[in-house]
Amino acid sequence: MHTTRRQLLAGVTLSLASRYLPAEPTERQLLQPFGALPSSRQLAWHKLETYAFLHFTVNTFTDREWGSGDEDPNLFSPTDFDADSIVLDLKRAGMKAVILTCKHHDGFCLWPTKTTEHSIRHSSWQDGKGDVVRDISVAARQHGLKFGVYVSPWDRNNAYYGKPEYLPIYRAQITELLSNYGPIFEIWFDGANGGDGYYGGAREKRLIDKATYYQWPTIVNIVRRLQPDAVIFGKTGDIRWIGNEKGIAANTCWATYGTPKVKGHQAEDIHASADTNLEPPNGVRFGDQWKPAECDVSIRPGWFYHLSEDDEVRTPDNLVDLYFESVGKGASLLLNFPSNRKGRIAPQDATSGAIFHERIEKMFSRNLAAEALLIPSNVRGQEKRYSAACLVDGNESSFWATDDNVHTPELIVQYNKPVEIAILRLREAIALGQRIAGVAVDRWQDDHWVPIAAATSIGPCRLIRLDQPVQTQRLRLRVTNSPVAIALSELGIYSLHDKELN
Ligand code: FUL
């Protein structure tokens, strides 16, 4: 059969048309991940942002910060212990989880462990039948907080500490805690290790090699086997120390760490330090591991409760500042609330925490970016799924993305009347890696753009607090430095006052 001229022309027209029609969304337009990526347990941890430490042990009753290990178990005698009351105070302070000091350096175990006599079982409190780990973990779950354990590697009570015989004891303690108290979201391994102690009566100084003595890979395996969703805090774990106990993250704070890997990029921001205990506060740009920072800090000068510090509780203002210094730089805020001798959070700590939380809730309650016209300079493949609307849809898995060759896009935020702007919040779609290295913000004033703020590393969260709130009708966000196409999941714009726009 011959092809007619008419059929031939139709075929040509069709093929020409398909060549010039806009491309259908294809797999080709999917954004490729960049660099080291978070694990699912790290992604879940990132969502918490603020969670509590609960320091409580014999030190609470001896008025000390570090017990020496020779304390009588009967010292542990809270007069009005109430796990629900503790957890509810933490919840009112906006804490999403609680990490209990199940065993501090003095070796006293707050649960009836089979591994040592130096525990709550040998205290007359609750006739030796008490279990603070059980009570706090149950209360936490009941009130919607996750539960985590601090179990000090250093044990100033144990006769075998510093010797190989201590290792199975320590592993058994970890095993008990990870087996008998439900889901654990984080396990905390303290960096303070070795020194003077009671050590079963030897009363001497025992030094260990922190890197090798504990055989960390074996411990990590136990944690992964028993609690695969738990993140590990510490050198061998998923989360790194910020390098101070003041609650302050570095201005440039990468969630990445380790050996710089991404082809064509050099290591930056590696802080050389003589103290091997100090992990780089900045993290490592292009590092081959995802290892975000945690800021541990106490609401009081000490970690344990001291009556003498009742007048030194951080104010709500100070806690708000800490929030910006930690969460606002992509780290988490691990805020310590000590239990007092009653077995409660002291009223001044609870009040300060609650006011802090109310202020944060109010500050971020109304996203003015969702009420503006958003005009991006580029949208990946001009596709809806990558549009600027994703920045304000409240869905953390959707994001504004650019074409592969567009690394420094702009976004204009337009209002129909002036608004007051005090705080901005940016979040990257971190499941695709940490991409952006710098942003700047301008406001439109007298027919030109005036820079008002700039920030480095974005990652899971970057808060920009303006020195002075500004009035403006038009704002511009510029990505000033990114090695690849961007993926921003959130833009938040907040005024300090909940004024009506219309
Ligand atoms: C430190 C410990 O020595 C303190 O007592 C406290 O537990 C703090 C969170 O970590 O390294």
Short mmCIF file of C-alpha atoms and ligand atoms in Angstrom, two decimals:
data_model
loop_
_atom_site.label_atom_id
_atom_site.label_comp_id
_atom_site.label_asym_id
_atom_site.label_seq_id
_atom_site.Cartn_x
_atom_site.Cartn_y
_atom_site.Cartn_z
CA MET A 1 0.00 0.00 0.00
CA HIS A 2 1.32 3.42 -0.96
CA THR A 3 1.50 6.24 1.49
CA THR A 4 -0.41 9.21 0.13
CA ARG A 5 1.08 12.70 0.10
CA ARG A 6 -1.62 13.75 2.54
CA GLN A 7 -0.70 10.99 5.06
CA LEU A 8 2.97 11.90 4.73
CA LEU A 9 2.34 15.58 5.47
CA ALA A 10 0.23 14.70 8.47
CA GLY A 11 3.10 12.58 9.81
CA VAL A 12 5.62 15.40 9.33
CA THR A 13 3.33 17.91 11.03
CA LEU A 14 2.85 15.58 13.95
CA SER A 15 6.54 15.01 14.48
CA LEU A 16 7.28 18.74 14.17
CA ALA A 17 4.54 19.54 16.63
CA SER A 18 5.85 17.07 19.18
CA ARG A 19 9.31 18.56 18.78
CA TYR A 20 8.16 22.08 19.63
CA LEU A 21 5.48 21.38 22.23
CA PRO A 22 6.53 22.16 25.84
CA ALA A 23 8.03 19.04 27.37
CA GLU A 24 5.81 16.96 29.63
CA PRO A 25 7.12 16.73 33.21
CA THR A 26 9.59 13.90 33.08
CA GLU A 27 11.86 12.03 35.44
CA ARG A 28 14.59 14.23 33.97
CA GLN A 29 13.24 17.17 35.97
CA LEU A 30 13.42 15.38 39.31
CA LEU A 31 15.89 17.19 41.52
CA GLN A 32 18.97 15.15 42.32
CA PRO A 33 20.05 14.92 45.99
CA PHE A 34 23.25 16.75 46.87
CA GLY A 35 26.06 15.55 49.17
CA ALA A 36 25.49 13.70 52.45
CA LEU A 37 21.85 12.98 53.29
CA PRO A 38 20.02 12.52 56.60
CA SER A 39 18.86 9.07 57.67
CA SER A 40 15.19 8.55 58.49
CA ARG A 41 15.98 8.59 62.22
CA GLN A 42 17.77 11.93 61.78
CA LEU A 43 14.86 13.35 59.76
CA ALA A 44 12.48 12.44 62.60
CA TRP A 45 14.88 14.01 65.14
CA HIS A 46 15.12 17.26 63.14
CA LYS A 47 11.38 17.77 63.60
CA LEU A 48 11.69 17.97 67.39
CA GLU A 49 13.85 21.14 67.55
CA THR A 50 13.32 21.68 71.30
CA TYR A 51 13.52 18.90 73.89
CA ALA A 52 14.47 18.61 77.53
CA PHE A 53 17.24 17.16 79.60
CA LEU A 54 16.16 16.03 83.06
CA HIS A 55 19.09 15.91 85.48
CA PHE A 56 18.16 14.04 88.62
CA THR A 57 20.15 11.70 90.87
CA VAL A 58 21.94 11.57 94.25
CA ASN A 59 23.59 14.90 93.35
CA THR A 60 20.17 16.53 93.77
CA PHE A 61 20.40 15.62 97.46
CA THR A 62 24.13 16.22 98.04
CA ASP A 63 24.07 19.62 96.30
CA ARG A 64 26.84 18.57 93.94
CA GLU A 65 27.32 18.56 90.18
CA TRP A 66 29.44 15.41 90.00
CA GLY A 67 29.04 12.69 92.63
CA SER A 68 32.17 10.71 93.48
CA GLY A 69 30.50 7.30 93.46
CA ASP A 70 30.50 6.58 97.20
CA GLU A 71 27.05 8.05 97.89
CA ASP A 72 24.65 6.05 100.03
CA PRO A 73 21.68 4.98 97.82
CA ASN A 74 19.37 6.12 100.64
CA LEU A 75 20.31 9.68 99.82
CA PHE A 76 18.01 9.44 96.84
CA SER A 77 14.76 10.37 98.58
CA PRO A 78 12.45 12.73 96.70
CA THR A 79 9.61 13.76 99.00
CA ASP A 80 6.87 14.35 96.43
CA PHE A 81 8.01 12.77 93.16
CA ASP A 82 5.46 13.16 90.40
CA ALA A 83 6.48 12.09 86.90
CA ASP A 84 3.28 13.50 85.35
CA SER A 85 3.87 16.89 86.90
CA ILE A 86 7.49 16.93 85.64
CA VAL A 87 6.52 15.91 82.12
CA LEU A 88 3.61 18.35 81.97
CA ASP A 89 5.90 21.22 82.99
CA LEU A 90 8.28 20.22 80.20
CA LYS A 91 5.42 20.00 77.75
CA ARG A 92 4.21 23.47 78.72
CA ALA A 93 7.73 24.70 77.96
CA GLY A 94 7.36 23.39 74.39
CA MET A 95 9.62 20.40 74.92
CA LYS A 96 8.88 17.61 72.43
CA ALA A 97 10.89 14.95 74.25
CA VAL A 98 12.80 14.32 77.46
CA ILE A 99 16.21 12.74 78.06
CA LEU A 100 16.62 11.47 81.64
CA THR A 101 20.01 11.05 83.36
CA CYS A 102 19.41 7.36 84.05
CA LYS A 103 22.99 7.07 85.32
CA HIS A 104 25.31 10.03 85.83
CA HIS A 105 29.08 9.85 86.44
CA ASP A 106 28.53 8.73 90.08
CA GLY A 107 27.14 5.43 88.77
CA PHE A 108 23.83 5.50 90.70
CA CYS A 109 21.16 3.89 88.51
CA LEU A 110 17.65 5.34 88.58
CA TRP A 111 16.22 1.99 87.54
CA PRO A 112 16.42 -1.40 89.32
CA THR A 113 19.30 -2.67 87.22
CA LYS A 114 20.66 -6.18 87.59
CA THR A 115 24.18 -4.93 86.85
CA THR A 116 25.08 -3.23 90.14
CA GLU A 117 24.01 -2.81 93.76
CA HIS A 118 24.41 0.93 93.34
CA SER A 119 20.86 1.65 92.31
CA ILE A 120 17.43 2.77 93.34
CA ARG A 121 16.64 -0.84 94.30
CA HIS A 122 18.96 -0.42 97.30
CA SER A 123 17.43 2.85 98.39
CA SER A 124 14.66 2.96 100.98
CA TRP A 125 12.73 5.31 98.66
CA GLN A 126 9.51 3.53 97.70
CA ASP A 127 10.86 0.51 99.63
CA GLY A 128 13.38 -0.13 96.89
CA LYS A 129 10.60 -0.70 94.39
CA GLY A 130 10.85 2.69 92.67
CA ASP A 131 11.87 3.07 89.04
CA VAL A 132 12.30 6.65 87.85
CA VAL A 133 13.11 5.53 84.31
CA ARG A 134 9.81 3.65 84.12
CA ASP A 135 7.80 6.50 85.61
CA ILE A 136 9.25 9.25 83.41
CA SER A 137 9.09 7.14 80.24
CA VAL A 138 5.45 6.21 80.89
CA ALA A 139 4.47 9.81 81.69
CA ALA A 140 6.32 11.08 78.61
CA ARG A 141 4.47 8.71 76.31
CA GLN A 142 1.18 9.47 77.95
CA HIS A 143 1.62 13.21 77.41
CA GLY A 144 2.97 12.92 73.86
CA LEU A 145 6.70 13.45 74.49
CA LYS A 146 9.40 11.16 73.18
CA PHE A 147 11.74 9.57 75.69
CA GLY A 148 15.54 9.36 75.64
CA VAL A 149 18.27 8.09 77.95
CA TYR A 150 21.54 9.54 79.21
CA VAL A 151 23.74 6.74 80.50
CA SER A 152 27.18 7.93 81.53
CA PRO A 153 30.05 5.84 80.21
CA TRP A 154 32.16 7.06 83.12
CA ASP A 155 31.19 5.27 86.35
CA ARG A 156 32.90 6.50 89.49
CA ASN A 157 31.24 3.84 91.62
CA ASN A 158 32.08 0.70 89.69
CA ALA A 159 35.07 -1.30 90.91
CA TYR A 160 35.79 -2.47 87.38
CA TYR A 161 35.74 0.93 85.71
CA GLY A 162 38.82 1.35 83.53
CA LYS A 163 39.27 -2.42 83.21
CA PRO A 164 37.92 -4.75 80.51
CA GLU A 165 35.42 -6.23 83.02
CA TYR A 166 33.45 -2.95 83.08
CA LEU A 167 32.55 -3.18 79.39
CA PRO A 168 29.98 -6.01 79.63
CA ILE A 169 28.46 -4.26 82.66
CA TYR A 170 28.06 -1.00 80.76
CA ARG A 171 26.66 -2.81 77.72
CA ALA A 172 24.17 -4.63 79.95
CA GLN A 173 23.01 -1.31 81.41
CA ILE A 174 22.46 0.06 77.92
CA THR A 175 20.66 -3.15 76.95
CA GLU A 176 18.32 -2.91 79.94
CA LEU A 177 17.47 0.71 79.19
CA LEU A 178 16.87 0.06 75.51
CA SER A 179 14.84 -3.12 76.09
CA ASN A 180 12.49 -2.33 78.94
CA TYR A 181 11.25 1.23 78.54
CA GLY A 182 9.57 1.45 75.14
CA PRO A 183 10.74 3.46 72.13
CA ILE A 184 13.85 5.57 72.74
CA PHE A 185 14.41 8.56 70.47
CA GLU A 186 17.96 9.44 71.56
CA ILE A 187 20.76 7.93 73.61
CA TRP A 188 23.29 10.36 75.06
CA PHE A 189 26.93 9.41 75.56
CA ASP A 190 28.74 12.02 77.61
CA GLY A 191 32.23 13.14 76.68
CA ALA A 192 33.38 13.49 80.33
CA ASN A 193 35.29 10.30 81.04
CA GLY A 194 37.82 9.05 83.53
CA GLY A 195 39.46 10.64 86.56
CA ASP A 196 39.16 10.40 90.33
CA GLY A 197 36.50 8.18 91.83
CA TYR A 198 35.45 5.73 94.51
CA TYR A 199 35.72 2.70 92.21
CA GLY A 200 34.47 0.12 94.72
CA GLY A 201 36.66 1.54 97.50
CA ALA A 202 39.92 1.90 95.55
CA ARG A 203 39.54 5.69 95.63
CA GLU A 204 42.00 6.46 92.92
CA LYS A 205 42.40 8.14 89.57
CA ARG A 206 41.58 6.00 86.55
CA LEU A 207 42.24 7.34 83.10
CA ILE A 208 41.05 5.67 79.94
CA ASP A 209 41.51 6.19 76.23
CA LYS A 210 38.15 7.73 75.30
CA ALA A 211 38.39 6.65 71.70
CA THR A 212 39.19 2.97 72.20
CA TYR A 213 38.28 1.87 75.75
CA TYR A 214 34.52 1.62 75.35
CA GLN A 215 34.68 -0.21 71.99
CA TRP A 216 32.07 2.12 70.57
CA PRO A 217 31.28 0.10 67.44
CA THR A 218 29.94 -2.71 69.66
CA ILE A 219 27.78 -0.25 71.58
CA VAL A 220 26.51 1.34 68.37
CA ASN A 221 25.50 -2.14 67.16
CA ILE A 222 23.54 -2.76 70.36
CA VAL A 223 21.69 0.55 69.93
CA ARG A 224 20.93 -0.10 66.26
CA ARG A 225 19.71 -3.62 67.02
CA LEU A 226 17.49 -2.71 69.98
CA GLN A 227 16.32 0.77 68.96
CA PRO A 228 16.88 1.30 65.24
CA ASP A 229 15.03 4.63 65.35
CA ALA A 230 17.13 6.11 68.16
CA VAL A 231 19.73 8.73 67.29
CA ILE A 232 23.04 8.50 69.09
CA PHE A 233 24.59 11.64 70.55
CA GLY A 234 28.35 11.53 70.66
CA LYS A 235 31.44 11.16 68.60
CA THR A 236 30.44 7.87 67.02
CA GLY A 237 26.81 8.76 66.58
CA ASP A 238 24.24 10.61 64.50
CA ILE A 239 24.26 13.94 66.34
CA ARG A 240 27.26 16.09 67.23
CA TRP A 241 27.99 18.37 70.17
CA ILE A 242 27.96 22.07 69.35
CA GLY A 243 31.19 22.52 71.32
CA ASN A 244 29.88 24.56 74.28
CA GLU A 245 27.28 24.27 77.01
CA LYS A 246 25.88 27.76 76.48
CA GLY A 247 23.20 26.81 73.95
CA ILE A 248 24.84 28.76 71.15
CA ALA A 249 25.46 27.32 67.69
CA ALA A 250 27.99 28.76 65.25
CA ASN A 251 26.70 31.40 62.84
CA THR A 252 27.55 29.12 59.97
CA CYS A 253 26.42 25.70 61.09
CA TRP A 254 26.44 22.83 58.60
CA ALA A 255 24.50 19.66 59.26
CA THR A 256 27.28 17.89 57.36
CA TYR A 257 30.45 16.60 58.94
CA GLY A 258 33.40 14.28 58.36
CA THR A 259 35.62 14.19 55.30
CA PRO A 260 34.77 16.65 52.54
CA LYS A 261 33.56 14.58 49.65
CA VAL A 262 31.55 16.40 47.04
CA LYS A 263 33.63 16.50 43.87
CA GLY A 264 35.14 19.87 43.08
CA HIS A 265 34.55 21.37 46.53
CA GLN A 266 37.08 22.00 49.26
CA ALA A 267 36.67 21.66 53.01
CA GLU A 268 35.68 24.88 54.69
CA ASP A 269 35.10 25.90 58.27
CA ILE A 270 36.99 23.07 59.89
CA HIS A 271 38.06 24.51 63.19
CA ALA A 272 41.35 23.08 64.29
CA SER A 273 41.27 22.57 68.03
CA ALA A 274 43.82 21.27 70.47
CA ASP A 275 40.99 19.80 72.55
CA THR A 276 40.08 16.54 70.88
CA ASN A 277 36.81 16.56 72.79
CA LEU A 278 35.70 19.64 70.90
CA GLU A 279 33.84 18.85 67.73
CA PRO A 280 33.84 21.54 65.05
CA PRO A 281 31.03 23.92 65.94
CA ASN A 282 30.56 24.78 62.28
CA GLY A 283 30.33 21.21 61.04
CA VAL A 284 32.05 20.51 57.72
CA ARG A 285 30.76 21.90 54.44
CA PHE A 286 30.62 19.07 51.87
CA GLY A 287 31.39 16.55 54.65
CA ASP A 288 30.55 12.96 53.81
CA GLN A 289 28.23 12.42 56.81
CA TRP A 290 24.98 14.02 57.90
CA LYS A 291 25.68 14.83 61.56
CA PRO A 292 23.73 17.85 62.77
CA ALA A 293 24.47 19.77 65.96
CA GLU A 294 22.72 19.69 69.31
CA CYS A 295 22.99 22.59 71.78
CA ASP A 296 22.80 21.33 75.36
CA VAL A 297 22.32 24.02 77.97
CA SER A 298 20.76 24.30 81.41
CA ILE A 299 18.00 26.65 82.51
CA ARG A 300 20.17 27.25 85.60
CA PRO A 301 23.92 27.64 86.07
CA GLY A 302 24.24 23.97 87.11
CA TRP A 303 22.86 20.80 85.54
CA PHE A 304 21.51 19.55 88.88
CA TYR A 305 19.17 21.40 91.21
CA HIS A 306 20.73 23.68 93.83
CA LEU A 307 18.60 25.79 96.13
CA SER A 308 21.26 28.49 95.94
CA GLU A 309 20.52 28.90 92.21
CA ASP A 310 16.81 29.57 92.60
CA ASP A 311 17.41 33.23 91.73
CA GLU A 312 19.49 32.40 88.67
CA VAL A 313 16.91 30.73 86.47
CA ARG A 314 17.05 31.91 82.86
CA THR A 315 14.34 34.40 81.97
CA PRO A 316 11.85 33.82 79.13
CA ASP A 317 13.70 36.53 77.16
CA ASN A 318 16.94 34.67 77.57
CA LEU A 319 15.32 31.39 76.49
CA VAL A 320 13.91 33.08 73.38
CA ASP A 321 17.44 34.28 72.56
CA LEU A 322 18.73 30.72 73.01
CA TYR A 323 16.06 29.49 70.62
CA PHE A 324 17.34 31.85 67.93
CA GLU A 325 20.95 30.88 68.71
CA SER A 326 20.30 27.14 68.40
CA VAL A 327 17.16 26.18 66.47
CA GLY A 328 17.55 29.37 64.43
CA LYS A 329 20.90 28.17 63.16
CA GLY A 330 19.80 24.66 62.21
CA ALA A 331 20.78 22.95 65.49
CA SER A 332 18.48 21.58 68.19
CA LEU A 333 17.93 23.03 71.66
CA LEU A 334 18.39 20.46 74.43
CA LEU A 335 17.29 22.51 77.43
CA ASN A 336 17.93 21.11 80.89
CA PHE A 337 15.32 21.32 83.62
CA PRO A 338 16.63 19.74 86.85
CA SER A 339 14.28 18.02 89.25
CA ASN A 340 14.37 19.46 92.77
CA ARG A 341 14.44 17.46 95.99
CA LYS A 342 10.69 17.08 95.94
CA GLY A 343 10.93 15.31 92.60
CA ARG A 344 9.35 18.23 90.70
CA ILE A 345 10.47 20.99 88.39
CA ALA A 346 10.97 24.08 90.55
CA PRO A 347 8.12 26.60 90.01
CA GLN A 348 10.40 29.37 88.69
CA ASP A 349 11.88 27.04 86.03
CA ALA A 350 8.41 25.81 85.01
CA THR A 351 7.05 29.37 84.76
CA SER A 352 9.97 30.65 82.74
CA GLY A 353 9.69 27.66 80.38
CA ALA A 354 5.95 28.14 79.89
CA ILE A 355 6.26 31.86 79.11
CA PHE A 356 9.10 31.10 76.69
CA HIS A 357 6.93 28.61 74.85
CA GLU A 358 3.93 30.95 74.70
CA ARG A 359 6.15 33.66 73.24
CA ILE A 360 7.59 31.36 70.56
CA GLU A 361 4.11 30.10 69.65
CA LYS A 362 2.81 33.63 69.31
CA MET A 363 5.84 34.84 67.37
CA PHE A 364 5.43 32.18 64.69
CA SER A 365 1.65 31.95 64.66
CA ARG A 366 0.97 33.96 61.51
CA ASN A 367 3.09 33.53 58.41
CA LEU A 368 2.85 36.78 56.45
CA ALA A 369 4.55 35.12 53.47
CA ALA A 370 1.37 33.11 52.95
CA GLU A 371 -0.53 36.39 52.49
CA ALA A 372 1.79 37.83 49.80
CA LEU A 373 2.20 37.47 46.09
CA LEU A 374 5.36 35.40 45.54
CA ILE A 375 7.26 36.03 42.30
CA PRO A 376 10.23 33.70 41.75
CA SER A 377 12.88 34.39 39.10
CA ASN A 378 12.90 30.73 38.11
CA VAL A 379 10.86 27.58 38.73
CA ARG A 380 12.24 24.21 37.82
CA GLY A 381 10.75 23.10 34.48
CA GLN A 382 8.03 25.69 35.15
CA GLU A 383 6.30 22.93 37.06
CA LYS A 384 3.66 23.46 39.69
CA ARG A 385 5.23 20.86 41.98
CA TYR A 386 8.33 23.13 42.27
CA SER A 387 6.51 26.47 42.41
CA ALA A 388 7.01 29.19 45.05
CA ALA A 389 3.59 28.28 46.47
CA CYS A 390 5.34 25.27 48.03
CA LEU A 391 7.14 27.70 50.38
CA VAL A 392 3.94 28.56 52.21
CA ASP A 393 1.79 25.45 51.90
CA GLY A 394 2.74 24.14 55.35
CA ASN A 395 3.92 20.89 53.75
CA GLU A 396 7.52 20.18 54.62
CA SER A 397 7.99 17.71 51.77
CA SER A 398 7.06 20.15 49.00
CA PHE A 399 9.64 22.73 47.92
CA TRP A 400 10.46 25.56 45.55
CA ALA A 401 13.21 24.36 43.22
CA THR A 402 15.11 25.87 40.31
CA ASP A 403 16.45 24.51 37.04
CA ASP A 404 19.79 22.73 37.27
CA ASN A 405 21.68 25.72 35.86
CA VAL A 406 20.00 28.25 38.20
CA HIS A 407 21.83 28.34 41.53
CA THR A 408 21.18 31.89 42.73
CA PRO A 409 17.52 32.69 42.11
CA GLU A 410 15.49 35.54 43.59
CA LEU A 411 12.03 35.67 45.02
CA ILE A 412 9.99 38.85 45.26
CA VAL A 413 7.41 39.03 48.03
CA GLN A 414 4.79 41.60 47.17
CA TYR A 415 2.05 43.03 49.40
CA ASN A 416 -0.72 45.42 48.49
CA LYS A 417 -0.02 47.57 51.53
CA PRO A 418 3.00 47.94 53.83
CA VAL A 419 3.54 45.25 56.47
CA GLU A 420 5.84 45.10 59.46
CA ILE A 421 8.54 42.47 59.20
CA ALA A 422 10.71 41.38 62.12
CA ILE A 423 11.67 37.73 61.59
CA LEU A 424 12.20 35.46 58.60
CA ARG A 425 12.37 31.68 58.62
CA LEU A 426 13.84 29.53 55.88
CA ARG A 427 13.96 25.77 55.64
CA GLU A 428 15.63 23.66 52.99
CA ALA A 429 14.19 20.36 51.80
CA ILE A 430 16.95 18.56 53.70
CA ALA A 431 15.98 15.09 52.47
CA LEU A 432 17.79 16.31 49.31
CA GLY A 433 20.83 17.51 51.26
CA GLN A 434 22.12 20.86 52.48
CA ARG A 435 22.55 22.94 49.35
CA ILE A 436 22.41 26.69 50.03
CA ALA A 437 25.45 28.49 51.48
CA GLY A 438 24.17 32.07 51.52
CA VAL A 439 21.05 34.23 51.23
CA ALA A 440 20.33 37.96 51.42
CA VAL A 441 17.13 39.90 52.01
CA ASP A 442 16.32 43.34 50.61
CA ARG A 443 13.40 45.66 51.00
CA TRP A 444 12.08 48.05 48.38
CA GLN A 445 12.48 51.64 49.54
CA ASP A 446 12.26 54.85 47.51
CA ASP A 447 12.51 53.05 44.17
CA HIS A 448 15.46 50.85 44.95
CA TRP A 449 16.38 47.72 46.86
CA VAL A 450 18.01 48.16 50.28
CA PRO A 451 19.74 45.14 51.84
CA ILE A 452 18.40 44.42 55.33
CA ALA A 453 19.79 41.01 56.26
CA ALA A 454 21.97 38.14 55.14
CA ALA A 455 22.63 34.63 56.40
CA THR A 456 24.87 31.67 55.69
CA SER A 457 24.03 27.92 55.94
CA ILE A 458 20.25 27.30 55.88
CA GLY A 459 19.64 23.55 56.33
CA PRO A 460 16.67 22.45 58.44
CA CYS A 461 15.98 25.93 59.84
CA ARG A 462 17.44 29.40 59.62
CA LEU A 463 15.89 32.24 61.57
CA ILE A 464 16.79 35.78 60.64
CA ARG A 465 15.89 38.33 63.29
CA LEU A 466 16.10 41.89 62.03
CA ASP A 467 17.79 44.39 64.35
CA GLN A 468 14.77 46.63 63.89
CA PRO A 469 11.38 45.57 62.47
CA VAL A 470 10.87 47.22 59.06
CA GLN A 471 7.77 48.41 57.25
CA THR A 472 7.68 47.43 53.61
CA GLN A 473 5.40 46.53 50.77
CA ARG A 474 7.96 44.58 48.81
CA LEU A 475 10.72 42.26 49.93
CA ARG A 476 13.30 40.30 47.97
CA LEU A 477 15.01 37.06 48.95
CA ARG A 478 18.22 36.39 47.04
CA VAL A 479 20.08 33.12 47.14
CA THR A 480 23.65 34.39 46.93
CA ASN A 481 25.59 31.14 47.09
CA SER A 482 24.64 27.61 46.19
CA PRO A 483 26.70 25.08 44.24
CA VAL A 484 23.56 23.49 42.76
CA ALA A 485 19.88 24.16 42.07
CA ILE A 486 18.07 25.09 45.26
CA ALA A 487 15.28 23.29 47.13
CA LEU A 488 13.61 25.51 49.74
CA SER A 489 10.65 24.06 51.56
CA GLU A 490 9.61 27.03 53.68
CA LEU A 491 9.62 30.79 53.77
CA GLY A 492 8.18 32.32 56.90
CA ILE A 493 7.80 36.05 57.46
CA TYR A 494 6.68 37.29 60.85
CA SER A 495 5.82 40.54 62.47
CA LEU A 496 6.33 40.96 66.20
CA HIS A 497 2.78 42.14 66.58
CA ASP A 498 -0.25 40.31 65.44
CA LYS A 499 -1.56 43.29 63.49
CA GLU A 500 -4.26 42.83 60.89
CA LEU A 501 -3.08 43.43 57.35
CA ASN A 502 -6.38 44.58 55.96
C1 FUL B 1 28.59 17.09 80.95
C2 FUL B 1 28.50 16.40 82.31
O1 FUL B 1 29.76 16.30 82.92
C3 FUL B 1 27.54 17.26 83.10
O2 FUL B 1 27.45 16.85 84.44
C4 FUL B 1 26.19 17.22 82.42
O3 FUL B 1 25.63 15.92 82.52
C5 FUL B 1 26.31 17.65 80.95
C6 FUL B 1 25.06 17.48 80.16
O4 FUL B 1 27.33 16.94 80.31
O5 FUL B 1 29.59 16.65 80.18
#
